[in-house]
Coordinates of N, CA, C and O in Angstrom, one line a residue:
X1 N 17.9 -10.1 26.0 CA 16.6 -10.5 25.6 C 16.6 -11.0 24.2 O 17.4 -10.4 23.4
X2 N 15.9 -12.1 23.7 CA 15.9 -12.5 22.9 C 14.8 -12.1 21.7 O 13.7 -12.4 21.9
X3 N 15.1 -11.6 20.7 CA 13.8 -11.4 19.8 C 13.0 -12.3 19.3 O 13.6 -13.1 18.6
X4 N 11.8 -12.6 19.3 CA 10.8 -13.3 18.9 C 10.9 -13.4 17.3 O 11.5 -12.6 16.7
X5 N 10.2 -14.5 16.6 CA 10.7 -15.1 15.1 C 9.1 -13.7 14.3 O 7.9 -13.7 14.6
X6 N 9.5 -13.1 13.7 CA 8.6 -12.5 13.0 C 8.3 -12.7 12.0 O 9.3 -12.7 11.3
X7 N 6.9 -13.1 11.2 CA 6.6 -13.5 9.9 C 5.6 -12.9 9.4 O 4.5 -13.4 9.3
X8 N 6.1 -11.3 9.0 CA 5.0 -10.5 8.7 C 5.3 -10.8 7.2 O 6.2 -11.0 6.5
X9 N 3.3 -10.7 6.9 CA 2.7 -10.6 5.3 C 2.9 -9.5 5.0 O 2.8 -8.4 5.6
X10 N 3.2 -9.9 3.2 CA 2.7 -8.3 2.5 C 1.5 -8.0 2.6 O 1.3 -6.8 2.8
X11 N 0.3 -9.0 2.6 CA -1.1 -8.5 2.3 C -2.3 -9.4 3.4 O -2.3 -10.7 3.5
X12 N -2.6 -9.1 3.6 CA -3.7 -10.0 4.8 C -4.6 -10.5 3.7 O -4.9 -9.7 2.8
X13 N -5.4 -12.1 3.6 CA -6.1 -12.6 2.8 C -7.0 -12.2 4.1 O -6.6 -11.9 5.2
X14 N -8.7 -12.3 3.3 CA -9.4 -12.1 4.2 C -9.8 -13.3 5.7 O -10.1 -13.0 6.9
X15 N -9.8 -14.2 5.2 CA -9.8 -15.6 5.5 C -8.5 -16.1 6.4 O -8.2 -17.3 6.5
X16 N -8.1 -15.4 6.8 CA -6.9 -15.9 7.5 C -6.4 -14.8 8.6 O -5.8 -13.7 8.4
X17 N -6.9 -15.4 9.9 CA -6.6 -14.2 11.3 C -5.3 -14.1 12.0 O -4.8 -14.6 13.0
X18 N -4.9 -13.2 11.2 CA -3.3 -12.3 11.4 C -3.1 -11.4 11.7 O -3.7 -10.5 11.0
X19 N -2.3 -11.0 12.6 CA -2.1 -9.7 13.0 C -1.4 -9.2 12.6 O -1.7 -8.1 12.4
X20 N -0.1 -9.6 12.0 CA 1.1 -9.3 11.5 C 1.1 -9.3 9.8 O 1.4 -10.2 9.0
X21 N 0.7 -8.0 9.4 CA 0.6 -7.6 7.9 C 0.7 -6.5 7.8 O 0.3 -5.7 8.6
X22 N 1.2 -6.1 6.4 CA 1.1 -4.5 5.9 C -0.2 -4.2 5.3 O -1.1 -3.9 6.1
X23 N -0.4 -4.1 4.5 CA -1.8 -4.3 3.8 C -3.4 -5.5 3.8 O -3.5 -6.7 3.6
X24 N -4.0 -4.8 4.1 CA -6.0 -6.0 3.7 C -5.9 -5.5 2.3 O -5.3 -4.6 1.7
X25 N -6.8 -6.6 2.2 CA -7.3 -6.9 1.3 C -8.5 -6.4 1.5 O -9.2 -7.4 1.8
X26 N -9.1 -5.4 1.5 CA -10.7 -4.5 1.8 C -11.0 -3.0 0.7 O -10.4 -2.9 -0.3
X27 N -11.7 -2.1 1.2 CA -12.1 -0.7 0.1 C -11.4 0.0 0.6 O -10.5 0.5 -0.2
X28 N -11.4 0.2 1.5 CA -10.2 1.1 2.0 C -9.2 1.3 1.4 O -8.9 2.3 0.7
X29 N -8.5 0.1 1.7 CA -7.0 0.1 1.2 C -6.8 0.5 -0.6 O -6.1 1.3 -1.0
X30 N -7.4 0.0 -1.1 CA -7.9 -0.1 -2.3 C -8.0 1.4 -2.9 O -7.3 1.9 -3.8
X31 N -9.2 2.2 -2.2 CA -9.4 3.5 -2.2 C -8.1 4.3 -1.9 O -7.8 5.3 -2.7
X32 N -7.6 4.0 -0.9 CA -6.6 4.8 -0.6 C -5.2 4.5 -1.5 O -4.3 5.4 -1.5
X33 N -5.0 3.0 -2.5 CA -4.2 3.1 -3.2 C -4.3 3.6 -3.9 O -3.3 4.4 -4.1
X34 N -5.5 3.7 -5.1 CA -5.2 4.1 -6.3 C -5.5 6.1 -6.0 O -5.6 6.8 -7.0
X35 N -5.5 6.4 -4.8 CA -5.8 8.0 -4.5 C -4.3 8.5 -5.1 O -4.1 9.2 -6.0
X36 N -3.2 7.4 -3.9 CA -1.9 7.9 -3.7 C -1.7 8.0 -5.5 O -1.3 9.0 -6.0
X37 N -1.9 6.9 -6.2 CA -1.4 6.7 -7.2 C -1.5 7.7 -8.4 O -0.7 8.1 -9.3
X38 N -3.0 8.2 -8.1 CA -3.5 9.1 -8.9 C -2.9 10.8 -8.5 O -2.8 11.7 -9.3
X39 N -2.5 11.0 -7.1 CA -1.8 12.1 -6.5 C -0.3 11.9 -7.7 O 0.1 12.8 -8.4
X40 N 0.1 10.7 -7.6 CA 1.5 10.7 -8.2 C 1.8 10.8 -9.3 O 2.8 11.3 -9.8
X41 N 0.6 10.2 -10.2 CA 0.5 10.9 -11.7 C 0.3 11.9 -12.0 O 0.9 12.2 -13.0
X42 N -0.3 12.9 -11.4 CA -0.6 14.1 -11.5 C 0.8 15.0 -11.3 O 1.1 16.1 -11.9
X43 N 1.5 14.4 -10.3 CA 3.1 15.0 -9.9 C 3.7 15.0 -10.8 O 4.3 16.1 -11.2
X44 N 3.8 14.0 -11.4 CA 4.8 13.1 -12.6 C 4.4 14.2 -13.4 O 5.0 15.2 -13.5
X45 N 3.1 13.9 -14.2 CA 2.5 15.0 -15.3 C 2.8 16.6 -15.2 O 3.2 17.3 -16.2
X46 N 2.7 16.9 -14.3 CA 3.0 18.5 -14.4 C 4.5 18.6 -14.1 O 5.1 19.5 -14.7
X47 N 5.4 17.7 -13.0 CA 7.0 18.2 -13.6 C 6.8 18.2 -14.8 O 6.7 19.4 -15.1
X48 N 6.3 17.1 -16.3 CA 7.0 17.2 -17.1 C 6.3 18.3 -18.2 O 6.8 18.9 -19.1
X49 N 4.8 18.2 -17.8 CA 4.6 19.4 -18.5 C 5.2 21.2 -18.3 O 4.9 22.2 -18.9
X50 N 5.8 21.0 -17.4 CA 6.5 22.7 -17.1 C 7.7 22.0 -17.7 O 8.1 22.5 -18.7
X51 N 8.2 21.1 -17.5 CA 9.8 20.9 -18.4 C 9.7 21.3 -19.6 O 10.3 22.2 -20.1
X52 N 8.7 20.4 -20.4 CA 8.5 21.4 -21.6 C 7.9 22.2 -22.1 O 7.8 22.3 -23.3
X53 N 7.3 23.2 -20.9 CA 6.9 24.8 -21.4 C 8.2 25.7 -21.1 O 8.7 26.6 -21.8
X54 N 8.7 25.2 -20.1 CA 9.8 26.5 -19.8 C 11.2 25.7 -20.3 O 12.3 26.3 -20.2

């Protein structure tokens, strides 16, 4: 079998009907990025604040 040509997007524009993407462009995604991001600063922040208490 032969595999079909894939041309998946990083980001879906809204305006353009594709199936094949990682990310929209909507609240969601948006919401749920800067969640992750804010989970990860907080990670970051306290390794290094116990690094330099103990």
């Amino acid at each position: 079998m032969k595999q079909g040509e894939e041309k998946t997007e990083f980001v879906k524009e809204e305006h353009k009907d594709s199936k094949k993407y990682i990310f929209q462009k909507n609240t969601k995604t948006k919401v749920a990025f800067f969640f992750v991001l804010s989970v990860l600063v907080l990670l970051i922040l306290g390794v290094v604040v116990s690094g330099v208490s103990f």
